[in-house]
Amino acid sequence: MLIGAPRAQTSQNNITRGGAVFRCRTDRLNSCQEVPFDSKGNGLRWNKNVYVETEEKSNQWFGATVKSSGENGVIVVD
């Protein structure tokens, strides 16, 4: 089973509640594991001798929509 957690706190650097998706077994309690989608934090671009953030992932609600093509299939997350 896939579960979206759009307010989850992940281990991404400098990101607050970026959201996550968890894969859980239905035959065992406490068996959920985070599905790794993005571990790099905000994107940065070099511009005029300084790094500029190109995206803001804090409070982005990643995991609000989760779709799968079936067991062991492709996962699409918004």
Tab-separated table of N, CA and C in Angstrom:
chain	number	residue	atom	x	y	z
A	1	MET	N	0.842	-1.159	0.000
A	1	MET	CA	0.000	0.000	0.000
A	1	MET	C	0.899	1.237	0.000
A	2	LEU	N	0.530	2.227	-0.788
A	2	LEU	CA	1.241	3.506	-0.806
A	2	LEU	C	0.410	4.547	-0.066
A	3	ILE	N	1.090	5.338	0.749
A	3	ILE	CA	0.404	6.372	1.523
A	3	ILE	C	1.118	7.700	1.324
A	4	GLY	N	0.385	8.719	0.894
A	4	GLY	CA	0.931	10.062	0.772
A	4	GLY	C	0.855	10.779	2.108
A	5	ALA	N	1.928	11.468	2.450
A	5	ALA	CA	1.988	12.230	3.700
A	5	ALA	C	2.471	13.643	3.370
A	6	PRO	N	1.583	14.498	2.864
A	6	PRO	CA	1.993	15.805	2.349
A	6	PRO	C	2.576	16.764	3.392
A	7	ARG	N	2.392	16.494	4.685
A	7	ARG	CA	2.942	17.370	5.720
A	7	ARG	C	4.112	16.713	6.455
A	8	ALA	N	4.613	15.593	5.944
A	8	ALA	CA	5.698	14.863	6.606
A	8	ALA	C	6.998	15.651	6.602
A	9	GLN	N	7.734	15.522	7.693
A	9	GLN	CA	9.075	16.097	7.791
A	9	GLN	C	10.060	15.053	7.286
A	10	THR	N	10.840	15.389	6.286
A	10	THR	CA	11.832	14.462	5.745
A	10	THR	C	13.229	14.920	6.154
A	11	SER	N	14.227	14.204	5.704
A	11	SER	CA	15.610	14.531	6.073
A	11	SER	C	16.296	15.452	5.060
A	12	GLN	N	15.552	16.064	4.159
A	12	GLN	CA	16.147	16.985	3.195
A	12	GLN	C	16.699	18.211	3.925
A	13	ASN	N	17.893	18.625	3.558
A	13	ASN	CA	18.521	19.791	4.184
A	13	ASN	C	17.699	21.052	3.983
A	14	ASN	N	17.494	21.794	5.064
A	14	ASN	CA	16.830	23.100	5.046
A	14	ASN	C	15.406	23.077	4.494
A	15	ILE	N	14.718	21.937	4.585
A	15	ILE	CA	13.340	21.818	4.119
A	15	ILE	C	12.443	21.527	5.322
A	16	THR	N	11.345	22.270	5.436
A	16	THR	CA	10.384	22.064	6.510
A	16	THR	C	9.125	21.449	5.931
A	17	ARG	N	8.778	20.270	6.412
A	17	ARG	CA	7.562	19.569	5.993
A	17	ARG	C	7.370	19.537	4.480
A	18	GLY	N	8.335	18.982	3.799
A	18	GLY	CA	8.269	18.903	2.340
A	18	GLY	C	7.293	17.870	1.818
A	19	GLY	N	6.920	16.895	2.657
A	19	GLY	CA	6.011	15.833	2.245
A	19	GLY	C	6.760	14.589	1.825
A	20	ALA	N	6.066	13.453	1.861
A	20	ALA	CA	6.696	12.174	1.548
A	20	ALA	C	5.639	11.170	1.112
A	21	VAL	N	6.126	10.031	0.612
A	21	VAL	CA	5.284	8.891	0.277
A	21	VAL	C	5.871	7.690	0.998
A	22	PHE	N	5.010	6.874	1.595
A	22	PHE	CA	5.439	5.690	2.320
A	22	PHE	C	4.845	4.443	1.687
A	23	ARG	N	5.644	3.375	1.666
A	23	ARG	CA	5.186	2.053	1.225
A	23	ARG	C	5.006	1.226	2.496
A	24	CYS	N	3.787	0.708	2.680
A	24	CYS	CA	3.473	-0.034	3.892
A	24	CYS	C	2.952	-1.429	3.544
A	25	ARG	N	3.352	-2.391	4.348
A	25	ARG	CA	2.798	-3.737	4.211
A	25	ARG	C	1.458	-3.761	4.925
A	26	THR	N	0.533	-4.530	4.421
A	26	THR	CA	-0.784	-4.604	5.045
A	26	THR	C	-0.893	-5.766	6.023
A	27	ASP	N	0.111	-6.637	6.051
A	27	ASP	CA	0.058	-7.807	6.934
A	27	ASP	C	0.898	-7.640	8.204
A	28	ARG	N	1.493	-6.443	8.411
A	28	ARG	CA	2.322	-6.198	9.600
A	28	ARG	C	2.135	-4.775	10.082
A	29	LEU	N	2.102	-4.588	11.382
A	29	LEU	CA	2.057	-3.248	11.958
A	29	LEU	C	3.431	-2.598	11.877
A	30	ASN	N	3.469	-1.286	11.791
A	30	ASN	CA	4.723	-0.515	11.809
A	30	ASN	C	5.711	-0.967	10.737
A	31	SER	N	5.219	-1.243	9.543
A	31	SER	CA	6.095	-1.738	8.470
A	31	SER	C	6.330	-0.698	7.384
A	32	CYS	N	5.967	0.559	7.615
A	32	CYS	CA	6.083	1.588	6.574
A	32	CYS	C	7.516	2.071	6.407
A	33	GLN	N	7.899	2.273	5.153
A	33	GLN	CA	9.207	2.824	4.816
A	33	GLN	C	9.012	3.939	3.798
A	34	GLU	N	9.769	5.014	3.958
A	34	GLU	CA	9.680	6.124	3.017
A	34	GLU	C	10.220	5.703	1.654
A	35	VAL	N	9.508	6.071	0.612
A	35	VAL	CA	9.949	5.820	-0.765
A	35	VAL	C	10.851	6.994	-1.146
A	36	PRO	N	12.114	6.730	-1.493
A	36	PRO	CA	13.028	7.840	-1.804
A	36	PRO	C	12.727	8.468	-3.164
A	37	PHE	N	12.297	9.719	-3.157
A	37	PHE	CA	12.044	10.459	-4.390
A	37	PHE	C	13.073	11.573	-4.567
A	38	ASP	N	13.346	12.308	-3.507
A	38	ASP	CA	14.197	13.491	-3.604
A	38	ASP	C	14.895	13.697	-2.269
A	39	SER	N	16.209	13.722	-2.272
A	39	SER	CA	16.952	13.918	-1.021
A	39	SER	C	17.882	15.121	-1.086
A	40	LYS	N	17.769	15.928	-2.137
A	40	LYS	CA	18.737	17.003	-2.361
A	40	LYS	C	18.320	18.364	-1.828
A	41	GLY	N	17.108	18.527	-1.380
A	41	GLY	CA	16.684	19.840	-0.895
A	41	GLY	C	16.359	20.782	-2.043
A	42	ASN	N	16.337	22.082	-1.759
A	42	ASN	CA	16.019	23.081	-2.778
A	42	ASN	C	17.069	23.104	-3.879
A	43	GLY	N	16.629	23.338	-5.099
A	43	GLY	CA	17.553	23.466	-6.221
A	43	GLY	C	18.272	24.809	-6.163
A	44	LEU	N	19.529	24.803	-6.557
A	44	LEU	CA	20.333	26.028	-6.562
A	44	LEU	C	20.923	26.261	-7.946
A	45	ARG	N	21.086	27.519	-8.296
A	45	ARG	CA	21.695	27.911	-9.571
A	45	ARG	C	22.739	28.980	-9.276
A	46	TRP	N	23.873	28.891	-9.930
A	46	TRP	CA	24.949	29.870	-9.766
A	46	TRP	C	24.622	31.086	-10.623
A	47	ASN	N	24.552	32.276	-9.994
A	47	ASN	CA	24.202	33.485	-10.718
A	47	ASN	C	24.985	34.660	-10.143
A	48	LYS	N	25.884	35.213	-10.928
A	48	LYS	CA	26.652	36.399	-10.536
A	48	LYS	C	27.373	36.208	-9.194
A	49	ASN	N	28.143	35.127	-9.118
A	49	ASN	CA	28.978	34.827	-7.955
A	49	ASN	C	28.198	34.490	-6.690
A	50	VAL	N	26.951	34.068	-6.812
A	50	VAL	CA	26.161	33.665	-5.660
A	50	VAL	C	25.168	32.581	-6.081
A	51	TYR	N	24.867	31.666	-5.168
A	51	TYR	CA	23.855	30.646	-5.452
A	51	TYR	C	22.469	31.219	-5.180
A	52	VAL	N	21.529	30.958	-6.091
A	52	VAL	CA	20.153	31.426	-5.977
A	52	VAL	C	19.247	30.196	-5.972
A	53	GLU	N	18.284	30.137	-5.030
A	53	GLU	CA	17.344	29.021	-5.001
A	53	GLU	C	16.430	29.077	-6.215
A	54	THR	N	16.261	27.926	-6.879
A	54	THR	CA	15.400	27.855	-8.050
A	54	THR	C	14.061	27.205	-7.743
A	55	GLU	N	13.913	26.683	-6.525
A	55	GLU	CA	12.651	26.084	-6.105
A	55	GLU	C	12.568	26.106	-4.583
A	56	GLU	N	11.368	26.088	-4.064
A	56	GLU	CA	11.127	26.091	-2.623
A	56	GLU	C	10.318	24.846	-2.279
A	57	LYS	N	10.941	23.904	-1.580
A	57	LYS	CA	10.280	22.634	-1.285
A	57	LYS	C	9.647	22.573	0.099
A	58	SER	N	9.874	23.564	0.945
A	58	SER	CA	9.209	23.578	2.245
A	58	SER	C	7.710	23.768	2.051
A	59	ASN	N	6.941	22.979	2.780
A	59	ASN	CA	5.477	23.062	2.740
A	59	ASN	C	4.896	22.919	1.334
A	60	GLN	N	5.529	22.102	0.509
A	60	GLN	CA	5.072	21.954	-0.875
A	60	GLN	C	3.917	20.952	-1.039
A	61	TRP	N	3.594	20.199	-0.011
A	61	TRP	CA	2.541	19.202	-0.041
A	61	TRP	C	2.830	18.057	-1.009
A	62	PHE	N	4.097	17.677	-1.141
A	62	PHE	CA	4.460	16.506	-1.937
A	62	PHE	C	3.796	15.274	-1.300
A	63	GLY	N	3.118	14.487	-2.076
A	63	GLY	CA	2.425	13.314	-1.569
A	63	GLY	C	0.929	13.517	-1.441
A	64	ALA	N	0.428	14.695	-1.816
A	64	ALA	CA	-1.010	14.948	-1.731
A	64	ALA	C	-1.781	14.057	-2.710
A	65	THR	N	-1.169	13.728	-3.848
A	65	THR	CA	-1.762	12.825	-4.835
A	65	THR	C	-0.761	11.734	-5.152
A	66	VAL	N	-1.175	10.481	-5.032
A	66	VAL	CA	-0.299	9.336	-5.302
A	66	VAL	C	-1.034	8.392	-6.240
A	67	LYS	N	-0.369	8.011	-7.328
A	67	LYS	CA	-0.937	7.053	-8.280
A	67	LYS	C	0.116	6.009	-8.611
A	68	SER	N	-0.328	4.793	-8.869
A	68	SER	CA	0.584	3.704	-9.200
A	68	SER	C	0.021	2.913	-10.377
A	69	SER	N	0.927	2.304	-11.145
A	69	SER	CA	0.493	1.467	-12.267
A	69	SER	C	0.271	0.016	-11.825
A	70	GLY	N	0.373	-0.242	-10.529
A	70	GLY	CA	0.127	-1.591	-10.018
A	70	GLY	C	1.270	-2.072	-9.146
A	71	GLU	N	1.132	-3.282	-8.659
A	71	GLU	CA	2.158	-3.845	-7.773
A	71	GLU	C	3.531	-3.825	-8.449
A	72	ASN	N	4.517	-3.244	-7.763
A	72	ASN	CA	5.896	-3.086	-8.266
A	72	ASN	C	5.952	-2.241	-9.544
A	73	GLY	N	4.939	-1.408	-9.753
A	73	GLY	CA	4.893	-0.571	-10.953
A	73	GLY	C	5.407	0.837	-10.705
A	74	VAL	N	5.199	1.673	-11.681
A	74	VAL	CA	5.630	3.066	-11.645
A	74	VAL	C	4.732	3.846	-10.683
A	75	ILE	N	5.342	4.771	-9.919
A	75	ILE	CA	4.603	5.623	-8.986
A	75	ILE	C	4.704	7.052	-9.473
A	76	VAL	N	3.557	7.749	-9.521
A	76	VAL	CA	3.522	9.173	-9.867
A	76	VAL	C	2.971	9.910	-8.658
A	77	VAL	N	3.691	10.956	-8.237
A	77	VAL	CA	3.306	11.700	-7.032
A	77	VAL	C	3.300	13.185	-7.324
A	78	ASP	N	2.279	13.884	-6.848
A	78	ASP	CA	2.210	15.348	-6.903
A	78	ASP	C	2.304	15.859	-5.494
